[in-house]
Coordinates of C-alpha atoms and ligand atoms in Angstrom, one line a residue:
X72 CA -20.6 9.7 -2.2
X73 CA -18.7 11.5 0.5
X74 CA -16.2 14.1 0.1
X75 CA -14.0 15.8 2.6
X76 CA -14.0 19.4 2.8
X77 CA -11.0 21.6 4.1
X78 CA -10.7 25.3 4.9
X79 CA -6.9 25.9 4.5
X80 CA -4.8 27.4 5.1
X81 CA -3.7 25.0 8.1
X82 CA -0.9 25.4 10.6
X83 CA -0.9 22.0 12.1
X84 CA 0.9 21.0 15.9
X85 CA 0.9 18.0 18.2
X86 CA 0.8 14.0 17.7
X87 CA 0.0 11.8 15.2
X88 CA -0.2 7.9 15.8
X89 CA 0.3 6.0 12.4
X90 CA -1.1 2.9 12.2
X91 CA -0.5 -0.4 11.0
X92 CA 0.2 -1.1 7.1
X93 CA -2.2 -1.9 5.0
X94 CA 0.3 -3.5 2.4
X95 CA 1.4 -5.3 5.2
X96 CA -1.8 -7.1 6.8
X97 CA -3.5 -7.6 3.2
X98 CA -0.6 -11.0 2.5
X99 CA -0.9 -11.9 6.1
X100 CA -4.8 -12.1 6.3
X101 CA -4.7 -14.4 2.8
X102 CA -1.8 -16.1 4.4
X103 CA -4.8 -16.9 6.6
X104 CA -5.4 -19.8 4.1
X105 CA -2.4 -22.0 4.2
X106 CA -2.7 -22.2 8.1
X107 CA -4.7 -24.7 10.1
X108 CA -5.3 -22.6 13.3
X109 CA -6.6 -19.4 14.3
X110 CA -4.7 -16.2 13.1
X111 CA -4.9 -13.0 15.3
X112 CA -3.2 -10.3 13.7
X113 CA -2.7 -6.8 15.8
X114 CA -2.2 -3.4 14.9
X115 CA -4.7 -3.6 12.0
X116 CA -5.6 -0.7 10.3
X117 CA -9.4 -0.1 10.4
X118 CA -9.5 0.9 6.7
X119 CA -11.8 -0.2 3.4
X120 CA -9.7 -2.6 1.9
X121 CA -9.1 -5.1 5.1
X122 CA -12.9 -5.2 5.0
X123 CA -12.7 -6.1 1.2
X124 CA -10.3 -9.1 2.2
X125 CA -12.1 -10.2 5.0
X126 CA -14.9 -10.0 2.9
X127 CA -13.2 -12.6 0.4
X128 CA -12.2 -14.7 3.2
X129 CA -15.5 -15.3 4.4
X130 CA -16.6 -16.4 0.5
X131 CA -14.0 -18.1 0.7
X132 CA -14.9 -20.1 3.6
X133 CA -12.8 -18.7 6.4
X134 CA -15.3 -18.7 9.6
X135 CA -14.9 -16.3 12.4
X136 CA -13.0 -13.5 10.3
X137 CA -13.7 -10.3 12.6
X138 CA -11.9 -7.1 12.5
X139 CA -12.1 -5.8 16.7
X140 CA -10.5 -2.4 16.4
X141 CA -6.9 -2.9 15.7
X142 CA -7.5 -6.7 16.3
X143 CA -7.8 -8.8 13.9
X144 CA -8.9 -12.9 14.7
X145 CA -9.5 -15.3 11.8
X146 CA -10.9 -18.6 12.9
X147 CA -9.7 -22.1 12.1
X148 CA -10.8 -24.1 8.8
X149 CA -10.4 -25.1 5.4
X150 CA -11.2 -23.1 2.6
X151 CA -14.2 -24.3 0.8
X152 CA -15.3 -23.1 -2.4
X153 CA -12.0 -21.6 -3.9
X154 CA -13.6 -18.7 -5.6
X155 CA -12.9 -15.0 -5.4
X156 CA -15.4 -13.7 -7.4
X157 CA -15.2 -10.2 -9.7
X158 CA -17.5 -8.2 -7.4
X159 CA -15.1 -8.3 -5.0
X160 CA -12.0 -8.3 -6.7
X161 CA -12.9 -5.5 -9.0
X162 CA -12.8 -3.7 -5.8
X163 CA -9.8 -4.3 -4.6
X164 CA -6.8 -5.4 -6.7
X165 CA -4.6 -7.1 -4.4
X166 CA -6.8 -10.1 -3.6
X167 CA -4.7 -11.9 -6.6
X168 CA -3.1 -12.5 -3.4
X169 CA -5.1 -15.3 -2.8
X170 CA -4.2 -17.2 -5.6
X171 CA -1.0 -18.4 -4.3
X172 CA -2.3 -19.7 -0.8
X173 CA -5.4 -21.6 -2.3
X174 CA -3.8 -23.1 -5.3
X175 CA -1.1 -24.4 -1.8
X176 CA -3.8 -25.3 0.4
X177 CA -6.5 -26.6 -1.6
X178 CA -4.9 -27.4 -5.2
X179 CA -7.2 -25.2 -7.2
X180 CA -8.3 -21.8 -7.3
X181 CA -10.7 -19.5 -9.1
X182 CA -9.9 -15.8 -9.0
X183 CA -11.3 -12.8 -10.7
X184 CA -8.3 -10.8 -12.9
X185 CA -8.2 -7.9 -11.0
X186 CA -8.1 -5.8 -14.5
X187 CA -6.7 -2.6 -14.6
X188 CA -6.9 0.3 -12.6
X189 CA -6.8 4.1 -12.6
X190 CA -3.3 4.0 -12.4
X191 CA -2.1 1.2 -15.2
X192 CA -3.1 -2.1 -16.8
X193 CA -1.3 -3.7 -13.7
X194 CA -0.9 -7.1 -15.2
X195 CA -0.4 -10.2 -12.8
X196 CA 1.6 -12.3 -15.8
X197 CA 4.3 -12.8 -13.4
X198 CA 2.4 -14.2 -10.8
X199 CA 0.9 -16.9 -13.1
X200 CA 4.0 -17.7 -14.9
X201 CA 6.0 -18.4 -11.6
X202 CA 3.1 -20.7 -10.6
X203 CA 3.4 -22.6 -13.5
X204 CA 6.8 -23.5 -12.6
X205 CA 6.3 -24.6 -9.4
X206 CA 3.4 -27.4 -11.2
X207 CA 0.0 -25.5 -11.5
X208 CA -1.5 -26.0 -14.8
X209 CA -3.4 -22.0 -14.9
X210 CA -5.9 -20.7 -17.5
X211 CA -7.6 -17.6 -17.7
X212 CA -11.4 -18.1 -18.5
X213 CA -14.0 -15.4 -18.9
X214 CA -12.1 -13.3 -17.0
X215 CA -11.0 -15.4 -14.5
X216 CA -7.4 -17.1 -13.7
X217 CA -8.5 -20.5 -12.8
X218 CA -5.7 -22.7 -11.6
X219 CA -5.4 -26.5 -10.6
X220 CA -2.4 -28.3 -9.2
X221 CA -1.8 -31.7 -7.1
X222 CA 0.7 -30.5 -5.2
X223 CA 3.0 -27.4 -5.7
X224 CA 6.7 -28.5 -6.4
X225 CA 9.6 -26.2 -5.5
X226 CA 11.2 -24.3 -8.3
X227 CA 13.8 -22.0 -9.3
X228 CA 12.2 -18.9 -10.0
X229 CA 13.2 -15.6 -11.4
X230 CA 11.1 -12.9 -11.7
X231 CA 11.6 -10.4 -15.0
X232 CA 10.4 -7.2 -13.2
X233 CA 10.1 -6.7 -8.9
X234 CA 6.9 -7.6 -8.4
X235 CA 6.1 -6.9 -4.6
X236 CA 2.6 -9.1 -5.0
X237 CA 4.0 -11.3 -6.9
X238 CA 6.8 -11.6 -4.5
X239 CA 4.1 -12.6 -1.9
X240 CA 2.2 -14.6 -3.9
X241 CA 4.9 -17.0 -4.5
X242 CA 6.5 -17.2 -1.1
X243 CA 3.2 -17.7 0.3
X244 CA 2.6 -20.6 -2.4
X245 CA 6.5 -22.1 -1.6
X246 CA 5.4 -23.1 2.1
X247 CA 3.4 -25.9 1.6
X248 CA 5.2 -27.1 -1.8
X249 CA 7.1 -30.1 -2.0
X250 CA 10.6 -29.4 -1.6
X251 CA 13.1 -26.3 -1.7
X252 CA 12.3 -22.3 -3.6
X253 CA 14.5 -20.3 -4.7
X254 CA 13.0 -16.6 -6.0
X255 CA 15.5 -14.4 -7.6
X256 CA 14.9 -10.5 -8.1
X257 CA 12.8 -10.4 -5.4
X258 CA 10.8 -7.1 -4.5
X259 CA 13.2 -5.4 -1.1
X260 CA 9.3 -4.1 0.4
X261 CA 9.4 -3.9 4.2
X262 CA 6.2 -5.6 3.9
X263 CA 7.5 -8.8 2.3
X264 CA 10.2 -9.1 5.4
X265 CA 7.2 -9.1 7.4
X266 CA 4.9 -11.4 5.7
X267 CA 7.9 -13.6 6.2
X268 CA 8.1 -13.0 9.6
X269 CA 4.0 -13.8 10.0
X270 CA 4.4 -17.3 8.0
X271 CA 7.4 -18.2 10.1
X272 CA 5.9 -18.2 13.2
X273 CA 3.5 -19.7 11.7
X274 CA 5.7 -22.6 11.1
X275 CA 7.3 -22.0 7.9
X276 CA 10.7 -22.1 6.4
X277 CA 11.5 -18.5 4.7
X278 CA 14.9 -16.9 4.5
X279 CA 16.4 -13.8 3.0
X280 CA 13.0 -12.0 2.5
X281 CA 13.7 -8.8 2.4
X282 CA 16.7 -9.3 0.2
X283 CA 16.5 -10.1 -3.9
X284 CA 16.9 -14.1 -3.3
X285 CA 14.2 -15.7 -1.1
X286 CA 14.5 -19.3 0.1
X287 CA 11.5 -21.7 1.0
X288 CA 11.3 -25.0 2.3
X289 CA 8.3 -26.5 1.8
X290 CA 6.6 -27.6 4.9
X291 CA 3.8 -30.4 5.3
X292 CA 1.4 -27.9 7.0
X293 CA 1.5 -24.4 9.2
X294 CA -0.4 -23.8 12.2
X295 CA -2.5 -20.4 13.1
X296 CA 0.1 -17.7 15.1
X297 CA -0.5 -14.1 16.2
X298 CA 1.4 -11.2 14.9
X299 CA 1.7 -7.7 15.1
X300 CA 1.8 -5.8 11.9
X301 CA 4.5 -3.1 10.9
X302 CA 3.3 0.7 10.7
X303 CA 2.0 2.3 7.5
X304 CA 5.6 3.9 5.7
X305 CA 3.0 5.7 3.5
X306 CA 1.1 7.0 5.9
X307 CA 4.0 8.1 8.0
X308 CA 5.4 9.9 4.8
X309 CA 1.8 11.6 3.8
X310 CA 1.6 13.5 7.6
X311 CA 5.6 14.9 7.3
X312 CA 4.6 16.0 3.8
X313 CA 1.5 17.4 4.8
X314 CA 3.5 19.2 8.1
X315 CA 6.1 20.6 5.7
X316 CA 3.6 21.7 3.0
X317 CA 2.0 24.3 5.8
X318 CA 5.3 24.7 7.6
X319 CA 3.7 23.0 10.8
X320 CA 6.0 21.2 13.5
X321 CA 4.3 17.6 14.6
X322 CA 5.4 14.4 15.7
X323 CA 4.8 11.7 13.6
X324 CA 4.6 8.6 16.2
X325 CA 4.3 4.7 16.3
X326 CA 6.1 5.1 13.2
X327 CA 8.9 2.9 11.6
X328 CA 11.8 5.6 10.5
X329 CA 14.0 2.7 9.0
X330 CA 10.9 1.7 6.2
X331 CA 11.6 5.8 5.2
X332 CA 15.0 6.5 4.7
X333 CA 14.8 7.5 1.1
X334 CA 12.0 9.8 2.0
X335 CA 13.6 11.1 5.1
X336 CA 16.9 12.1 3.4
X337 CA 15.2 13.6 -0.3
X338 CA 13.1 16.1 2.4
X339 CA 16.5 17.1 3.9
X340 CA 17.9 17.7 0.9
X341 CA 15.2 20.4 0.5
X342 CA 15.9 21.8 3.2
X343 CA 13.2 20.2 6.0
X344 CA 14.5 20.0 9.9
X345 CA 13.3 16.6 10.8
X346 CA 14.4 14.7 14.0
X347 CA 14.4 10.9 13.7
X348 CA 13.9 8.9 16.7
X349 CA 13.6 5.2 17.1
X350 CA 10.0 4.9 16.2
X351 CA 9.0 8.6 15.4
X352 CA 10.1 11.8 13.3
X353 CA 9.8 15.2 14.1
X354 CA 9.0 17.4 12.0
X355 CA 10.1 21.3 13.0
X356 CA 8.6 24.5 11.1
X357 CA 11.6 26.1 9.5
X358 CA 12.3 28.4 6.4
X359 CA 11.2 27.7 2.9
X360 CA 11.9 24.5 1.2
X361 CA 14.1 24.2 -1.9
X362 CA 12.8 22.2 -5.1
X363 CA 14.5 18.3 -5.3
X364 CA 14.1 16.1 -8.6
X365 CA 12.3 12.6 -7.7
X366 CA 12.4 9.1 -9.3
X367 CA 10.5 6.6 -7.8
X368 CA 11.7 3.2 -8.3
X369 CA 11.4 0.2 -6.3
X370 CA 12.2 -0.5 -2.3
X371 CA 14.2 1.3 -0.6
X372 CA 14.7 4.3 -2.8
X373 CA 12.0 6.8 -3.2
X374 CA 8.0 4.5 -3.2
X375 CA 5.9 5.5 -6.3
X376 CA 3.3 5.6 -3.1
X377 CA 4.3 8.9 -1.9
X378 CA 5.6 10.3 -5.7
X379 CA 1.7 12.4 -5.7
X380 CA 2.1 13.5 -2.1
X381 CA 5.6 14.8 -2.6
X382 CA 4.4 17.0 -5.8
X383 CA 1.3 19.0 -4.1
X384 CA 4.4 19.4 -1.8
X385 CA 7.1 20.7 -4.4
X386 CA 4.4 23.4 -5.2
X387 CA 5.3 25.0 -2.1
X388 CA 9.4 24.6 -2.8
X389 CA 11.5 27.6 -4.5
X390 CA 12.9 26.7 -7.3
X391 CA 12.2 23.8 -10.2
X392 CA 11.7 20.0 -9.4
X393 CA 11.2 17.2 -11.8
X394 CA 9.1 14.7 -10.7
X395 CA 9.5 10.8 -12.5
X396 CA 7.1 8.2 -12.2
X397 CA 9.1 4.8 -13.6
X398 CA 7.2 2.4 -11.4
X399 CA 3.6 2.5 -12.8
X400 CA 2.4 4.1 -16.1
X401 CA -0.5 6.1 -15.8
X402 CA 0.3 7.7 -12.2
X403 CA 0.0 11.5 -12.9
X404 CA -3.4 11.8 -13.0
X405 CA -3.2 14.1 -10.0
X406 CA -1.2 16.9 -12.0
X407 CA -4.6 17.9 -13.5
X408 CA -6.1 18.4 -9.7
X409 CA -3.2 20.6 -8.7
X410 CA -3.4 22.7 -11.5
X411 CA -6.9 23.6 -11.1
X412 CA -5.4 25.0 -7.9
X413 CA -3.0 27.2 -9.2
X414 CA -0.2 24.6 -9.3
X415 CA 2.5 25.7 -12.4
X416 CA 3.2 21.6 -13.4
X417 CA 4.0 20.4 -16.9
X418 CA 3.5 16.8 -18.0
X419 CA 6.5 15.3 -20.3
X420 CA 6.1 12.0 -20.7
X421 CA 6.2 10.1 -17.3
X422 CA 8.2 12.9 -16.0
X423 CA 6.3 15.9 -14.2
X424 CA 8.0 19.5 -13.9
X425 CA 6.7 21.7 -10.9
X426 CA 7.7 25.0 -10.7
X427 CA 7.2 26.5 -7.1
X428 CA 6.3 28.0 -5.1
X429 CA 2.9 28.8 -6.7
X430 CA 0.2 29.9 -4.0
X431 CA -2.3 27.5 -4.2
X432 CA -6.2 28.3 -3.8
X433 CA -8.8 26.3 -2.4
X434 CA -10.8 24.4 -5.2
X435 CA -13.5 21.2 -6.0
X436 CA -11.6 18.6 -7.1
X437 CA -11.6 14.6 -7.7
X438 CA -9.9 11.7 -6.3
X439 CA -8.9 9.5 -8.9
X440 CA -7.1 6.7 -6.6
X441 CA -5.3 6.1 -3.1
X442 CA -2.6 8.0 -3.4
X443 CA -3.7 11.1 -5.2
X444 CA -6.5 11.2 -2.9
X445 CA -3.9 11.7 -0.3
X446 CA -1.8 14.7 -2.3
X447 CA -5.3 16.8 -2.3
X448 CA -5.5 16.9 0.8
X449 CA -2.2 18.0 1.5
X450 CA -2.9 20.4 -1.1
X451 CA -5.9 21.4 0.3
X452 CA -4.6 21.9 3.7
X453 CA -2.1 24.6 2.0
X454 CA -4.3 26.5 0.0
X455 CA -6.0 29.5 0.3
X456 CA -9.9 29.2 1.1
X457 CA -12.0 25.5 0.7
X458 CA -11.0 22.5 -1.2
X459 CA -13.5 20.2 -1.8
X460 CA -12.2 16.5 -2.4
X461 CA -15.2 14.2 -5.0
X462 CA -14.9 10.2 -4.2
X463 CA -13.1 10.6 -0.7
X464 CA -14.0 7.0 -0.9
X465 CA -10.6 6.5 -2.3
X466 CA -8.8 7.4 0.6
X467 CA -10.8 5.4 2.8
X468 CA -9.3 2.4 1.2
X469 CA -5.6 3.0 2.6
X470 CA -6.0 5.7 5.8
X471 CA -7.9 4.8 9.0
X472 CA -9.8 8.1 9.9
X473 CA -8.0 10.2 7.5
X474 CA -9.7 13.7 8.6
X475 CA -9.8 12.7 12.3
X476 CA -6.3 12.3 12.6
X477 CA -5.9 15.6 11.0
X478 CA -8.4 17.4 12.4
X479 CA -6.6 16.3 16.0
X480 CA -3.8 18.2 14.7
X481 CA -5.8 21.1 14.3
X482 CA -7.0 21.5 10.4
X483 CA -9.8 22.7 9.5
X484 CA -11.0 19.5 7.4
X485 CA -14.6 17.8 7.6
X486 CA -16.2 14.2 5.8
X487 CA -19.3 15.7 4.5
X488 CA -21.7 12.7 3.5
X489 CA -22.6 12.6 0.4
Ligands
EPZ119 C1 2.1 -3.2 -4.6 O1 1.3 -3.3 -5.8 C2 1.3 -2.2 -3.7 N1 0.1 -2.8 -3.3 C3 1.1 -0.9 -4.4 O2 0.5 0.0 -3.5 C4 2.5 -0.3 -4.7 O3 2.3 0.9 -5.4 C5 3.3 -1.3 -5.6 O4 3.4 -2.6 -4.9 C6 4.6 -0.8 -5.9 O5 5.4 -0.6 -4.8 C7 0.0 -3.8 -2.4 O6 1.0 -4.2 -1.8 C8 -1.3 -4.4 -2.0 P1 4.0 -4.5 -8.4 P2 1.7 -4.5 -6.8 O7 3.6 -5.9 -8.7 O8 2.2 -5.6 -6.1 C9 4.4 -4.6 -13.1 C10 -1.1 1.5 -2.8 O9 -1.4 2.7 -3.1 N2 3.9 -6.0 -13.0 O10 5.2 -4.3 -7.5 O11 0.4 -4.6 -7.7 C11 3.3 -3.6 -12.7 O12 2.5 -3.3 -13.8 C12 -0.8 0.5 -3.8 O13 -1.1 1.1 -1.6 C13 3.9 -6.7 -14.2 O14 4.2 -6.3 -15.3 O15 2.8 -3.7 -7.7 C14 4.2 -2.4 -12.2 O16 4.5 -1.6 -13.3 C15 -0.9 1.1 -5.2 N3 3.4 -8.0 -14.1 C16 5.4 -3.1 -11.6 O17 5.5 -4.4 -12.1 C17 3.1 -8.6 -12.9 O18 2.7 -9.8 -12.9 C18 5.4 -3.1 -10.1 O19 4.2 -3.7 -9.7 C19 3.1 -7.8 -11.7 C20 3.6 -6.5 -11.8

């Protein structure tokens, strides 16, 4: 099991390039199903959990599904056996996504619950309930949600919480059902407006994604289309976090400023100097930062993504910040990590009070998901001496490269294999 090992402190400089989004190109490539053609998707990040999809794809009976650098071509065909089984599911949580195009496509589908995860039971109840109102009969058996339909039939659909999956799921499945979609309290995501934007040119019928009421008109079919995916928000936010956190000056690049404007203006309002340019941010060294309260909530305010990245950076700030997860319920789990570095952080509820700066030394610690994996090694690159981060494989699942992009920027970070 590797684990990546940092000698901090760090003072970072130069480029980073982000890539593309992983929450992005996961819809597109099960998309891949409803279509008839061949699907090449660009700008694809090269990390874990593509491979997981394109794994499921090929079990699925996609042909030709190969990952060429940032290139991503997915060959003609049906699906065959509409099965995505536990082993691979179990890995990677957002292949419910598939559910939606297969039960379209094929009119049945067999997929694994994805069961919980380290960072909450993460239910899928809404997904299955919309479905039902659009005509598929859905049962779960031994684990799996197995679903039948003859042919999806447009519905009006609101969902009781934003769901951005779930959003996904049922816009995908609204493009090849018979007649009109309406979804109300829609999920805002940047990468639902581009998911649209894929199955349009594709040769569907989706407007106002990206806004809380989505429209569909069913089509008969969709043909294969190429399309570039939008950068990595989450990614662009972890390296201006991790710049501020050692005071370093970079350029974040090939980055999408407008997916970040939340982030962008909570770090000025501690204080950070960051230039914002069509498709980059700069980040400048300047004095201290102050301590700013945080609630994530859904799109466009503050992403529950960045909520552990932003607290290994409040450690750093003067002053008090309370840090509240509303999004997910078991997303603290990171707080433990940081203390054993020195961080001063209290746990109240969902609601986590840093009180910084507190020097923070170089320690072995554990990834316990995607994110927090991320917040360590901001952490680490700010601490005194080595930090040694167990199960790196987490972050492999959502950053391409993670310690080569970093180490280009000059920190002293290595993968040692495990
Ligand atoms: C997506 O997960 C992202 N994953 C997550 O990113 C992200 O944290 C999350 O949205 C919130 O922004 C992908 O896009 C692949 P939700 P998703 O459905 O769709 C509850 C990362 O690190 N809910 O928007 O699974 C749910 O429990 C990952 O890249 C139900 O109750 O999240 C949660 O409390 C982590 N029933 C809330 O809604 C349902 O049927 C929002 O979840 C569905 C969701």
């Amino acid at each position: 099991m590797d684990k990546i090992r940092i000698e901090g402190p760090c003072r970072l400089r130069g480029r980073v390039r982000i890539s593309g989004a992983k929450n992005a190109v996961l819809p597109e490539m099960a998309a891949a199903l409803l279509v008839e053609g061949p699907v090449t998707l660009t700008n694809v990040p090269a990390v874990r959990d593509v491979e997981t999809m394109a794994k499921v794809l090929r079990h699925l009976g996609l042909r030709d599904v190969a990952l060429e650098g940032s290139l991503l071509r997915i060959g003609a065909g049906e699906p065959g056996e509409p099965e995505a089984p536990y082993a691979l599911v179990k890995t990677m949580r957002a292949s419910i996504l598939v559910l939606g195009p297969l039960l379209a496509r094929l009119g049945r589908a067999r997929v694994s619950l994805p069961g919980g995860c380290a960072i909450g039971a993460r239910p899928v109840d809404l997904h299955i309930e919309a479905l039902r109102r659009m005509g598929a009969t859905i049962t779960i058996e031994h684990g799996y949600v197995v679903g039948s339909c003859r042919r999806l039939r447009g519905a009006e659909i609101s969902f009781d919480k934003k769901t951005v999956t779930g959003t996904e799921n049922l816009m995908m499945a609204a493009c090849l059902a018979e007649g009109r979609t309406a979804l109300e309290n829609c999920a805002l995501e940047p990468e639902i407006a581009d998911l649209a934007r894929f199955l349009n040119a594709c040769g569907a019928r989706v407007e106002g994604a990206g806004t809380g009421r989505i429209e569909v008109h069913g089509v008969p079919r969709l043909a294969g289309a190429e399309h570039r995916v939008i950068p990595d928000r989450i990614e662009a936010g972890t390296f201006v976090m991790a710049a501020l956190a050692t005071r370093s000056g970079i350029t974040v690049e090939a980055c999408e400023p407008a997916h970040l404007v939340a982030v962008v203006d909570k770090l000025k309002e501690c204080g950070a100097d960051l230039r914002v340019e069509r498709d980059a941010i700069e980040v400048r060294p300047d004095g201290p930062l102050r301590a700013a309260n945080v609630v994530t909530v859904p799109y466009p305010a503050f992403p529950t993504d960045l909520q552990a990245q932003y607290m290994a950076l409040m450690t750093r700030a003067e002053g008090v910040s309370i840090i509240t997860e509303s999004v997910f319920e078991n997303r603290l789990m990171h707080v433990g990590e940081l203390r054993r570095m020195g961080a001063r952080i209290v746990v109240d509820g969902q609601a986590a009070i840093v009180a910084g700066p507190s020097p923070l030394s170089g320690a072995p610690v554990m990834a316990s998901d995607l994110r927090a994996s991320a917040c360590l090694i901001v952490a680490g690159l700010a601490a005194q001496g080595e930090t040694t981060i167990d199960r790196a494989y987490h972050i492999d699942r959502g950053y391409e490269r993670v310690e080569r992009k970093f180490q280009e920027l000059g920190a002293r970070i290595e993968r040692v294999r495990g």
